Structure formats: structure tokens, C-alpha cells
């Protein structure tokens, strides 16, 4: 520095970034391999790449097998294949109740619409919002039944579709049969459910109900009915907190 | 040699979580008769100083995902109990002479008592899972039980594959066959299961468990290949007899590489050697196989694959854990990837 000579760094040996897996942990030495043939960098890299590709093939195959297996058993955490007979029976019962209820309400709707068609009144079918009323009635018949009479874990998950095309997964925890009626008119954003009230004001409201979105933005309804909750018909409103408008209804009927 | 990339964190945490698990585990070992023929025998392996990687990984993952140590402790104990139970049976099936630097249980007590002790220990491993209901609730405990059943089946399938290959003297195997076997036999119990259960407990069953299969597989595969390498090049701290895998005829990546690359004459001799009963394989024959592995670069080849697996594990780790807040437990899990190559 005193004689004005500039300090220069030596030119780096490596001119490009080294991002290979092969060098991540340094090169092995063959000191304990009794003079094994030294592996060239190219062969080393090829073997590593091949190994990693093969590894991903193996593990992706395994994951795919697991998914197929899960699909075969049905969705939900409680896969029927690994659960005991009681829970499998419960799943069958839920399915049966759901099928029965759909048939039941389909008959009601058929009956209502055929009666109105039979009246032949143009005004009745097209005017005064009655047709919309029938549509709304049909749209609201999205029901999930839960028979929770299976001891301490009466938690079940079902997925249903609102007539508007909105998927709603329902997770119900109850030791008594419960009927749920969901009508959602908004597919976007966060939705909130307030408390569900009974006509009889002496009965406490249901508070254990939440509506959330899963990682795929699908709506999931969680219903937790305590054993102390009196039987009855409870209903409430689904809110959109952003628009501050109500965008659906939820009613729950708890059997004795 | 490799430069040590891992600090003292890994041995420290293995010691810390290992000691906590050991203390809790002792509570599940019955203190009653018949001690000499059962309970003393089944308590032997857990008392020998293992690495305690499995329970430590479970606890660390649970904590990294937000759980308390107490939430994961019973499950960690269950993992360690089952691991030791399977070791007893593995040693019989593999006809191993040493485990953790001492004679194997069946060598000390005979095969019938060792099998019975292994059976009992595997049943005892279910007890901590029942106590989970008190701390984690019935729903999460049932999920853990589901995962346990899956892991046990995967592990049994992997063990069956390897034993079947030896029984039928299968030699037309490739690297993919080996990796599938390792995935099932080793990875599920050693890494995938502790990771998944830890995440399950920490996230209260909201974490994506699928991605943990990938990380667990690559970490476990690197671990197993390195374990197989240590059997050939390890020192006296390794705890199992050197070249024991060749003696057993175990299908390792090195053996498969050798079978593929050896001359026709050598391959035929190898096939005959693997077809003879284990006790009839001489020391000279074992050393001949070992020399061939050096000659054909089979050791280096397996090292390369192990490093590739570790690199992929590091990649998968970042995919899963980068969004979690910094913690000692996260550092521990990441450090395991390099620790695989630093252990003896």
C-alpha cells in the first residue's frame, strides 16, 4: 500500500455456481476401500442423478398406491378398511339414511311440482315469484343425516353438494340422530355462522358450529352437538363478513 | 473424509430426547415374574444404548409443528418399544450374532425365549398409544393408531421381501427393487412414521402428511445405504460384525451392483456362494466378495446413491419445514440429513 501497489485477488478457480447434489456433502474418499477405482466427476454425477430419479419414481409410486387404496376405502380420516366393525356399520347406516332422505325429499318435490303443473295456471307457474319459490325450495333440500348412536365417537364426515353447485363437507359429532339442512348462496370468501336458535327460547342455542374452507377452498361445516343440547329444531343465518350480508341458512334438527 | 457439517446439536438432542424417552419407556416394562424368562429379556435391548433416532425425530417433529414434548412422548415410547421388538425378531431371522456391541438375545437366551420376548415387547408397544387418549383425545389417538397399523404392515412387507429374496436366492434384482424394499422395511419405521406422527400431533391432524413420506423416504434411504456401507467399512464402534451383511447374503446396493458388473464366471461363483447355507460360507469367501466390491467400485457407487438420496431429502425438507418458525427442533431435523454420513 505504501508504494501505491494495488492489492489484487487471485482469479477464482470456479467460474459458475455449483448447484449439484453430488457436491453437497463433499466428495467421498476411497481410503478405506482398498484402492477402489476412482470415480470420475461425470460418472459420479450420473449415478447421483439416476439414484435421485429412481428414488422419486419409487416414492411417487408408493404415494399413488396409497391414494388409490384410500379412494377405494372412501374419503375421510377414518378409513373403513382399518376401523372396527362398529364404525363400518356406522358408515353404512349414514349412507343408508342419506339415500333414504334423498328419496324422501325427491318424492316431496315431485309431488309439489306435479300438483302445480296439474293446475295449469300460467300465472301460478311463472308469476309472483312462485316458480322461484319452488326452485328455492328444491335448492334448499341439501341434507346430511348422521346417526351418532355408536358410543363415544359419533364423529362422521360426509360431503354433499348444494343445489347451487357448492360443495359442502359436513363433519358431525353427536350421540343422537341429527338432520342438517344447508343452503349456501355464495361460493367465495370467508363465511360465518352465528348461533342456531330454537323457537323455544328456554332452550340454549347451538354454538358448536363452524364453517371453514379447507386447503382446496372447499367449504367444510363442523357440527358438534353436546349431549346436554335439548332435542328440537334449531336454525341460523350464514353471513359473509366482507359484504356484511347474509348468504345462506343452516338448520339442524336433533332427535330425542 | 467428509467435513463435519453438523454441529454437536444432533448428538446433544439425541441424548436429551433419548434419555427422556428411556425414562418414560421404563414405566411400561412390567416389574414382575417371570423376570428371568421374559421381562428381563425384553428389557435388555431397550437398555442397550441405541441411537434413539426414531423417538427423537418424532418428538422434534411434533415440537416443530407446535406440540409440547409431553404430547409426543407416549408415541415416541411406543415407537422405540416396537423398534426393539422388531430388532429381536430381525436378529433371529438374520441369524445375527451381535447387536449394539453385545451378543444378540437369541444367542444369549435361545431362539424360543427371544421370540416370546419380541412378541411381548411388540404388544407392550401398544400400551402408550392407549394412554394417548388422555392427552390427545380419542380422535387423534385413533389416527395415530391407524398410522401405526399402516407402518407395521409396510415394515412387515419390506422384511418379507428381503427374507423372500434370500430364501429363493433371488439375484435378478435391480436398484428399484432395493429402494422399494428399503422404503418399506426401513423408512416407514425409522423416519416416515416418526415424522408423520410428529406432524399429526403437532398440527392436530391438519398438516399435509403426504409430503412427509417423500422426506422420510429419502432420509431413511440415505440412512440405510450408509448403514449398509458401515457394515463393510465401519470400525469397532459400529456395533455389528463387519461384513456381516455379506455373510448373511443380505441384498444390499453394493451386492446388486456387483452382481450386475461382475464377470460371468464371478457371477456364477457369487450365485453359488449365496445359495449355500450361511454357516458354510467361509471367511475367505466373504473376503473375496468384499474385494470384488472394491474392484468393481460397488462401494463408491452406493455412496453416490446415498448422497443423492440425502440431497433429495434436503430438498424435501425445505419444502415442508421452511414455513415453520425457526426452532432447535427444526435444526435438529435438518441436521439429521448430514449426520447420516457423520455417524460411525
XYZ file of C-alpha atoms in Angstrom:
600
model
C 0.000 0.000 0.000
C 2.899 2.297 0.852
C 4.329 2.110 -2.655
C 0.875 2.520 -4.171
C 0.686 -1.039 -5.435
C -2.897 -2.250 -5.756
C -3.962 -5.438 -3.993
C -5.467 -7.943 -6.351
C -7.417 -11.050 -5.569
C -6.496 -14.256 -7.293
C -8.918 -15.311 -10.006
C -11.431 -17.809 -8.551
C -10.988 -21.396 -9.670
C -14.728 -21.886 -10.131
C -16.433 -19.578 -12.598
C -20.014 -20.867 -12.274
C -22.274 -21.672 -9.347
C -22.156 -25.280 -8.218
C -25.694 -26.468 -7.533
C -25.237 -30.198 -7.972
C -26.490 -32.650 -5.377
C -23.235 -34.535 -5.880
C -21.087 -31.963 -4.116
C -23.499 -31.060 -1.375
C -21.755 -33.258 1.164
C -18.264 -33.235 -0.370
C -16.632 -35.999 -2.303
C -16.042 -39.339 -0.633
C -12.530 -40.646 -0.496
C -11.730 -44.237 -1.249
C -9.167 -44.556 1.526
C -10.974 -47.369 3.195
C -11.934 -49.144 0.054
C -8.552 -50.718 -0.625
C -7.725 -48.842 -3.754
C -11.091 -48.928 -5.404
C -11.363 -47.490 -8.842
C -11.707 -43.733 -8.584
C -14.973 -42.449 -9.965
C -14.841 -39.573 -12.398
C -16.977 -36.488 -11.757
C -19.230 -37.285 -14.687
C -19.936 -40.832 -13.601
C -20.444 -39.611 -10.034
C -22.991 -37.083 -11.164
C -24.761 -39.557 -13.451
C -25.103 -42.093 -10.654
C -26.409 -39.477 -8.236
C -28.931 -38.153 -10.746
C -30.044 -41.650 -11.642
C -30.402 -42.575 -7.986
C -32.465 -39.484 -7.199
C -34.728 -40.010 -10.211
C -35.206 -43.628 -9.245
C -35.913 -42.576 -5.669
C -38.628 -40.181 -6.779
C -40.141 -42.874 -9.011
C -40.280 -45.314 -6.111
C -41.792 -42.862 -3.658
C -44.297 -41.398 -6.112
C -45.453 -44.933 -6.945
C -45.871 -45.578 -3.237
C -47.880 -42.391 -2.722
C -50.051 -43.203 -5.735
C -50.723 -46.672 -4.362
C -51.700 -45.109 -1.046
C -54.077 -42.699 -2.761
C -55.734 -45.475 -4.758
C -56.066 -47.525 -1.619
C -57.624 -44.574 0.213
C -60.013 -43.859 -2.662
C -61.101 -47.474 -2.657
C -61.879 -47.243 1.041
C -63.599 -43.890 0.810
C -62.564 -40.459 1.987
C -62.046 -39.219 5.491
C -59.600 -39.928 8.211
C -61.491 -42.927 9.441
C -60.875 -45.255 6.559
C -63.221 -48.196 6.791
C -60.552 -50.725 5.980
C -58.671 -50.179 9.174
C -61.528 -49.459 11.526
C -63.542 -51.892 13.551
C -66.898 -53.290 12.609
C -68.930 -50.778 14.633
C -67.589 -47.862 12.665
C -68.031 -49.663 9.370
C -71.615 -50.328 10.343
C -71.990 -46.670 11.188
C -70.711 -45.665 7.762
C -73.223 -47.987 6.121
C -76.022 -46.552 8.277
C -75.084 -42.996 7.326
C -75.130 -43.918 3.675
C -78.497 -45.626 4.052
C -80.049 -42.648 5.894
C -78.691 -40.292 3.247
C -80.130 -42.376 0.421
C -83.469 -42.701 2.190
C -83.671 -38.977 2.869
C -82.832 -38.054 -0.708
C -85.580 -40.379 -1.965
C -87.999 -38.941 0.593
C -87.408 -35.317 -0.340
C -87.343 -36.119 -4.040
C -90.848 -37.524 -3.643
C -91.993 -34.332 -1.887
C -90.526 -32.135 -4.609
C -92.025 -34.326 -7.365
C -95.339 -34.182 -5.618
C -95.261 -30.379 -5.219
C -94.182 -29.686 -8.796
C -96.680 -32.152 -10.321
C -99.523 -30.624 -8.331
C -98.564 -27.145 -9.526
C -98.209 -28.340 -13.114
C -101.598 -30.004 -12.851
C -103.190 -26.647 -12.005
C -102.251 -25.468 -15.476
C -102.180 -21.893 -14.351
C -99.691 -19.833 -16.330
C -99.719 -17.172 -13.661
C -99.086 -19.697 -10.953
C -96.069 -21.208 -12.651
C -94.445 -18.066 -13.934
C -95.692 -15.187 -11.867
C -95.441 -13.728 -8.418
C -92.204 -15.449 -7.639
C -93.838 -18.814 -7.026
C -91.629 -20.587 -9.518
C -88.647 -19.051 -7.846
C -90.100 -20.243 -4.612
C -90.201 -23.830 -5.853
C -86.646 -23.545 -7.125
C -85.556 -22.151 -3.813
C -87.338 -24.997 -2.086
C -85.522 -27.507 -4.263
C -82.208 -25.791 -3.734
C -82.582 -25.909 -0.017
C -83.080 -29.666 0.084
C -79.475 -30.475 0.676
C -79.392 -32.689 3.652
C -76.946 -34.781 5.546
C -78.016 -37.277 8.100
C -75.929 -38.514 10.945
C -76.724 -41.391 13.212
C -74.348 -40.941 16.083
C -75.576 -43.716 18.295
C -72.270 -45.505 18.371
C -70.760 -44.732 21.720
C -68.221 -42.073 22.455
C -67.063 -41.164 18.961
C -70.045 -40.129 16.964
C -67.955 -38.094 14.552
C -68.689 -38.580 10.870
C -67.769 -36.800 7.707
C -69.971 -36.559 4.642
C -69.718 -34.431 1.549
C -72.755 -33.047 -0.140
C -73.479 -30.557 -2.853
C -75.719 -27.567 -2.564
C -78.165 -27.177 -5.479
C -76.173 -24.087 -6.446
C -73.228 -26.392 -7.124
C -71.372 -25.509 -3.957
C -69.673 -28.443 -2.255
C -70.095 -28.583 1.485
C -68.324 -31.210 3.535
C -70.092 -31.874 6.812
C -68.383 -33.203 9.903
C -70.880 -34.096 12.589
C -70.193 -35.093 16.152
C -73.295 -36.216 18.001
C -74.507 -39.153 20.019
C -78.054 -38.680 18.684
C -79.515 -38.675 15.169
C -79.158 -35.233 13.619
C -80.630 -33.775 10.427
C -78.820 -30.875 8.781
C -80.173 -28.551 6.097
C -77.675 -26.229 4.416
C -78.473 -23.575 1.849
C -75.455 -21.547 0.729
C -75.686 -18.917 -1.986
C -72.074 -17.737 -2.075
C -69.110 -19.819 -3.190
C -66.455 -17.231 -2.349
C -64.735 -15.813 0.658
C -64.978 -16.487 4.340
C -68.394 -17.361 5.713
C -69.556 -17.189 9.303
C -72.370 -18.994 11.052
C -73.956 -17.381 14.046
C -75.590 -19.322 16.811
C -78.501 -21.572 15.943
C -81.661 -20.850 17.926
C -84.758 -22.866 18.760
C -88.288 -21.420 18.789
C -88.455 -22.319 22.437
C -86.307 -19.558 23.946
C -85.709 -21.616 27.064
C -83.538 -23.986 25.034
C -79.915 -22.825 24.809
C -78.598 -22.041 21.302
C -76.194 -24.379 19.495
C -72.746 -22.774 19.486
C -70.525 -25.602 18.273
C -70.954 -24.928 14.573
C -68.260 -23.527 12.291
C -67.938 -23.100 8.564
C -64.420 -23.035 7.166
C -62.533 -23.599 3.952
C -60.041 -26.419 3.555
C -56.768 -26.194 1.629
C -58.694 -26.612 -1.630
C -61.069 -23.737 -0.744
C -63.967 -26.138 -0.285
C -66.483 -25.364 2.420
C -66.426 -27.555 5.462
C -69.203 -27.481 8.025
C -68.289 -28.703 11.504
C -71.143 -29.517 13.832
C -70.549 -30.530 17.407
C -73.704 -31.347 19.370
C -73.186 -31.816 23.072
C -75.154 -34.429 24.955
C -76.757 -31.658 27.040
C -78.273 -29.919 23.997
C -82.088 -30.372 24.124
C -83.816 -32.009 21.179
C -85.502 -29.633 18.739
C -85.259 -27.683 15.512
C -82.515 -25.026 15.504
C -81.800 -22.554 12.733
C -79.438 -19.694 11.976
C -78.015 -17.488 9.269
C -74.775 -17.804 7.305
C -73.037 -14.410 6.944
C -70.459 -13.052 4.549
C -68.399 -10.772 6.849
C -66.920 -8.838 3.898
C -70.195 -7.901 2.221
C -71.945 -7.901 5.581
C -74.852 -9.716 4.002
C -76.434 -12.990 4.869
C -75.788 -15.572 2.188
C -77.455 -18.716 3.392
C -79.183 -20.601 6.125
C -78.467 -23.584 8.254
C -80.910 -25.620 10.255
C -80.295 -28.584 12.470
C -82.883 -30.949 13.872
C -81.851 -33.017 16.860
C -83.947 -36.094 17.548
C -84.889 -37.268 21.018
C -13.054 -37.779 4.816
C -16.206 -35.666 4.767
C -16.009 -32.368 6.512
C -18.267 -32.386 9.511
C -21.210 -30.203 8.549
C -23.320 -30.957 11.585
C -22.636 -29.310 14.913
C -22.930 -31.013 18.226
C -26.688 -30.356 18.114
C -27.582 -33.806 16.792
C -25.786 -35.891 19.441
C -26.948 -33.461 22.128
C -30.587 -33.716 21.166
C -30.445 -37.456 20.590
C -29.068 -37.748 24.090
C -31.637 -35.364 25.568
C -34.750 -36.758 23.889
C -33.342 -40.283 24.116
C -32.943 -40.022 27.888
C -36.457 -38.641 28.338
C -37.865 -41.452 26.195
C -35.849 -44.087 28.066
C -37.130 -42.866 31.429
C -40.728 -42.940 30.235
C -40.230 -46.268 28.466
C -39.107 -47.950 31.686
C -42.590 -47.323 33.118
C -44.102 -49.607 30.512
C -41.836 -52.587 31.271
C -43.546 -54.877 33.786
C -41.704 -55.453 37.028
C -42.998 -58.894 37.872
C -42.369 -62.591 37.309
C -41.319 -64.351 35.199
C -38.383 -61.988 35.068
C -35.626 -64.385 34.097
C -37.508 -65.956 31.211
C -39.387 -62.914 29.925
C -39.266 -59.426 31.412
C -35.518 -59.220 31.964
C -35.005 -60.496 28.421
C -37.316 -57.995 26.752
C -35.826 -55.129 28.793
C -32.321 -55.924 27.501
C -32.319 -54.248 24.054
C -34.056 -51.042 25.191
C -31.384 -50.712 27.883
C -28.517 -51.059 25.430
C -27.572 -47.626 24.195
C -29.194 -47.274 20.796
C -29.131 -44.080 18.789
C -32.709 -43.178 19.796
C -33.185 -41.540 16.418
C -36.785 -42.659 15.930
C -38.316 -41.306 19.163
C -36.178 -38.163 18.936
C -37.383 -37.499 15.398
C -40.999 -37.955 16.492
C -40.643 -35.550 19.428
C -38.687 -32.972 17.417
C -41.219 -33.002 14.563
C -44.145 -32.669 16.959
C -42.460 -29.730 18.667
C -41.503 -28.107 15.367
C -45.183 -28.218 14.445
C -46.168 -26.647 17.756
C -46.828 -29.509 20.185
C -45.375 -29.897 23.641
C -42.900 -32.627 24.459
C -45.487 -34.320 26.648
C -47.912 -34.547 23.730
C -45.478 -36.693 21.743
C -43.745 -38.632 24.491
C -46.062 -41.634 24.719
C -45.978 -42.130 20.958
C -42.186 -41.812 20.973
C -42.036 -44.533 23.618
C -44.302 -46.737 21.519
C -42.012 -46.311 18.509
C -38.924 -47.257 20.497
C -40.635 -50.291 22.059
C -41.785 -51.573 18.673
C -38.371 -50.907 17.152
C -36.699 -53.019 19.828
C -39.296 -55.759 19.457
C -38.611 -55.962 15.739
C -34.856 -55.983 16.349
C -35.206 -59.140 18.441
C -37.025 -60.910 15.611
C -34.766 -59.414 12.918
C -31.701 -60.777 14.665
C -33.220 -64.246 14.702
C -34.299 -64.040 11.064
C -30.912 -62.665 10.010
C -29.035 -65.090 12.295
C -27.082 -62.133 13.652
C -24.565 -62.656 16.437
C -24.195 -59.113 17.743
C -26.472 -56.181 18.486
C -25.187 -52.871 19.819
C -21.808 -54.385 20.623
C -23.148 -57.343 22.602
C -24.420 -60.831 21.740
C -27.940 -60.911 20.317
C -30.789 -62.004 22.573
C -31.311 -65.357 20.903
C -27.602 -66.091 21.245
C -27.855 -65.478 24.995
C -31.255 -66.999 25.775
C -32.054 -69.198 22.788
C -34.497 -68.668 19.930
C -37.789 -69.668 21.669
C -37.390 -67.273 24.617
C -36.186 -64.481 22.322
C -39.194 -64.860 20.018
C -41.532 -64.773 23.003
C -39.817 -61.666 24.382
C -40.114 -59.979 20.975
C -43.813 -60.820 20.768
C -44.432 -59.427 24.245
C -42.450 -56.267 23.571
C -44.415 -55.576 20.383
C -47.672 -55.938 22.331
C -46.366 -53.654 25.067
C -45.681 -51.021 22.404
C -49.463 -50.565 22.076
C -49.864 -49.502 25.704
C -48.519 -45.940 25.294
C -50.866 -45.436 22.359
C -53.810 -46.140 24.644
C -52.602 -43.563 27.148
C -52.593 -41.066 24.274
C -56.361 -40.783 24.580
C -55.921 -38.948 27.877
C -53.620 -36.289 26.446
C -54.580 -36.097 22.752
C -58.226 -37.162 22.744
C -59.825 -40.179 21.142
C -59.936 -38.841 17.586
C -56.235 -38.012 17.275
C -55.293 -41.173 19.161
C -57.284 -43.228 16.679
C -55.475 -41.518 13.791
C -52.145 -42.408 15.405
C -53.308 -45.995 15.745
C -54.269 -46.028 12.052
C -50.836 -44.730 11.115
C -49.231 -47.311 13.394
C -51.082 -50.139 11.681
C -50.040 -48.868 8.261
C -46.404 -48.546 9.352
C -46.409 -52.034 10.867
C -47.808 -53.516 7.646
C -45.324 -51.655 5.446
C -42.453 -52.783 7.671
C -43.592 -56.402 7.636
C -43.929 -56.294 3.840
C -40.402 -54.943 3.464
C -38.991 -57.586 5.787
C -40.903 -60.286 3.874
C -39.445 -59.035 0.584
C -35.895 -59.265 1.863
C -36.342 -62.630 3.561
C -38.078 -63.986 0.465
C -35.232 -62.857 -1.785
C -32.758 -64.708 0.398
C -34.909 -67.812 0.676
C -35.367 -68.006 -3.105
C -31.775 -66.832 -3.685
C -33.028 -64.049 -5.961
C -30.209 -62.276 -7.750
C -32.040 -60.694 -10.684
C -32.884 -57.637 -8.627
C -32.251 -54.028 -9.542
C -31.822 -50.762 -7.675
C -35.550 -50.044 -7.822
C -36.333 -53.363 -6.119
C -33.814 -52.482 -3.444
C -35.269 -48.999 -2.885
C -38.825 -50.331 -2.628
C -37.650 -52.837 -0.051
C -35.785 -50.141 1.902
C -38.796 -47.832 1.734
C -40.943 -50.473 3.367
C -38.536 -52.255 5.645
C -36.528 -49.313 6.962
C -38.004 -45.947 6.077
C -41.528 -46.386 7.387
C -40.483 -47.171 10.958
C -37.209 -45.252 11.060
C -38.219 -41.936 9.529
C -41.593 -41.707 7.742
C -43.671 -42.805 10.718
C -41.940 -40.636 13.366
C -42.191 -37.643 11.024
C -45.835 -38.200 10.131
C -46.902 -38.897 13.700
C -44.971 -35.886 14.964
C -46.651 -33.638 12.385
C -50.021 -35.228 13.128
C -49.699 -34.461 16.836
C -48.184 -31.001 16.376
C -50.709 -29.839 13.796
C -53.659 -31.678 15.329
C -54.120 -33.605 12.089
C -54.076 -30.613 9.756
C -50.579 -30.995 8.230
C -50.026 -32.480 4.769
C -48.669 -35.902 5.698
C -48.021 -36.943 2.108
C -45.025 -34.669 1.695
C -43.512 -36.211 4.800
C -43.445 -39.584 3.051
C -41.028 -38.113 0.498
C -38.730 -36.500 3.033
C -38.847 -39.565 5.263
C -38.091 -41.882 2.372
C -35.035 -40.007 1.142
C -33.692 -39.523 4.657
C -34.317 -43.153 5.550
C -32.834 -44.468 2.311
C -29.662 -42.416 2.811
C -29.534 -43.745 6.359
C -29.969 -47.391 5.294
C -27.436 -47.272 2.453
C -24.922 -45.630 4.778
C -25.699 -48.316 7.372
C -25.013 -50.998 4.772
C -21.749 -49.234 3.873
C -20.681 -49.069 7.514
C -21.160 -52.821 7.685
C -18.352 -53.087 5.142
C -16.087 -50.196 6.086
C -17.064 -49.346 9.700
C -14.835 -49.536 12.746
C -15.258 -51.224 16.109
C -17.821 -48.560 17.177
C -20.265 -49.817 14.547
C -21.776 -52.385 16.921
C -22.404 -55.183 14.403
C -19.981 -57.686 12.945
C -18.028 -56.307 9.989
C -19.028 -57.827 6.638
C -21.938 -59.444 8.446
C -24.302 -58.458 5.636
C -22.217 -60.425 3.107
C -22.179 -63.360 5.495
C -25.987 -63.156 5.735
C -26.371 -62.796 1.974
C -28.237 -59.537 2.505
C -29.283 -57.879 -0.749
C -27.559 -54.524 -0.462
C -27.000 -51.927 -3.149
C -23.342 -52.964 -3.221
C -24.154 -56.631 -3.750
C -26.663 -55.858 -6.510
C -24.113 -53.581 -8.219
C -21.516 -56.318 -8.006
C -23.881 -58.945 -9.395
C -24.584 -56.669 -12.328
C -20.980 -55.781 -13.101
C -19.000 -58.947 -12.270
C -17.819 -61.294 -14.995
C -19.979 -64.276 -15.871
C -17.645 -66.615 -14.033
C -17.566 -64.427 -10.931
C -21.347 -64.012 -11.040
C -21.815 -67.771 -11.116
C -19.498 -68.202 -8.140
C -21.358 -65.456 -6.298
C -24.672 -67.133 -7.011
C -23.371 -70.458 -5.683
C -21.978 -68.761 -2.604
C -25.288 -67.047 -1.845
C -27.047 -70.392 -2.348
C -25.025 -72.133 0.331
C -26.154 -72.022 3.950
C -24.774 -69.072 5.876
C -22.686 -71.188 8.254
C -20.944 -72.848 5.333
C -19.682 -69.554 3.891
C -16.018 -69.259 4.817
C -14.169 -66.134 5.890
C -12.066 -66.395 2.735
C -15.183 -66.420 0.564
C -16.609 -63.375 2.369
C -13.334 -61.508 1.895
C -13.344 -62.455 -1.789
C -16.772 -60.844 -2.222
C -15.598 -57.799 -0.320
C -12.543 -57.433 -2.579
C -14.732 -57.709 -5.668
C -16.895 -54.893 -4.369
C -13.806 -52.694 -4.224
C -12.641 -53.871 -7.611
C -15.909 -53.021 -9.339
C -16.489 -49.752 -7.482
C -19.623 -51.042 -5.767
C -18.806 -49.210 -2.526
C -18.324 -45.882 -4.273
C -21.464 -46.456 -6.320
C -23.574 -46.972 -3.196
C -22.022 -43.869 -1.605
C -23.058 -41.813 -4.604
C -26.631 -43.061 -4.409
C -26.694 -42.339 -0.658
C -25.532 -38.787 -1.303
C -28.178 -38.348 -3.970
C -30.828 -39.528 -1.522
C -29.541 -37.074 1.094
C -29.624 -34.220 -1.420
C -33.223 -35.032 -2.290
C -34.024 -35.270 1.424
C -32.620 -31.771 1.930
C -34.793 -30.503 -0.904
C -37.928 -32.125 0.523
C -37.089 -30.847 3.998
C -37.143 -27.278 2.753
C -40.473 -27.846 1.031
C -42.066 -28.903 4.315
C -40.296 -27.060 7.088
C -39.421 -23.702 5.532
C -42.777 -22.234 6.555
C -42.433 -23.249 10.189
C -40.856 -20.831 12.666
C -37.147 -21.317 13.461
C -36.500 -23.722 16.306
C -33.877 -26.030 17.720
C -36.089 -28.931 16.711
C -36.187 -27.790 13.084
C -32.385 -27.505 13.088
C -32.181 -30.993 14.521
C -34.356 -32.487 11.792
C -32.390 -30.725 9.075
C -29.110 -31.730 10.694
C -30.077 -35.410 10.582
C -29.558 -35.361 6.813
C -25.848 -34.664 7.156
C -25.497 -36.586 10.400
C -26.312 -39.746 8.453
C -22.827 -39.529 6.981
C -21.011 -38.440 10.103
C -22.093 -41.263 12.385
C -19.982 -44.341 12.793
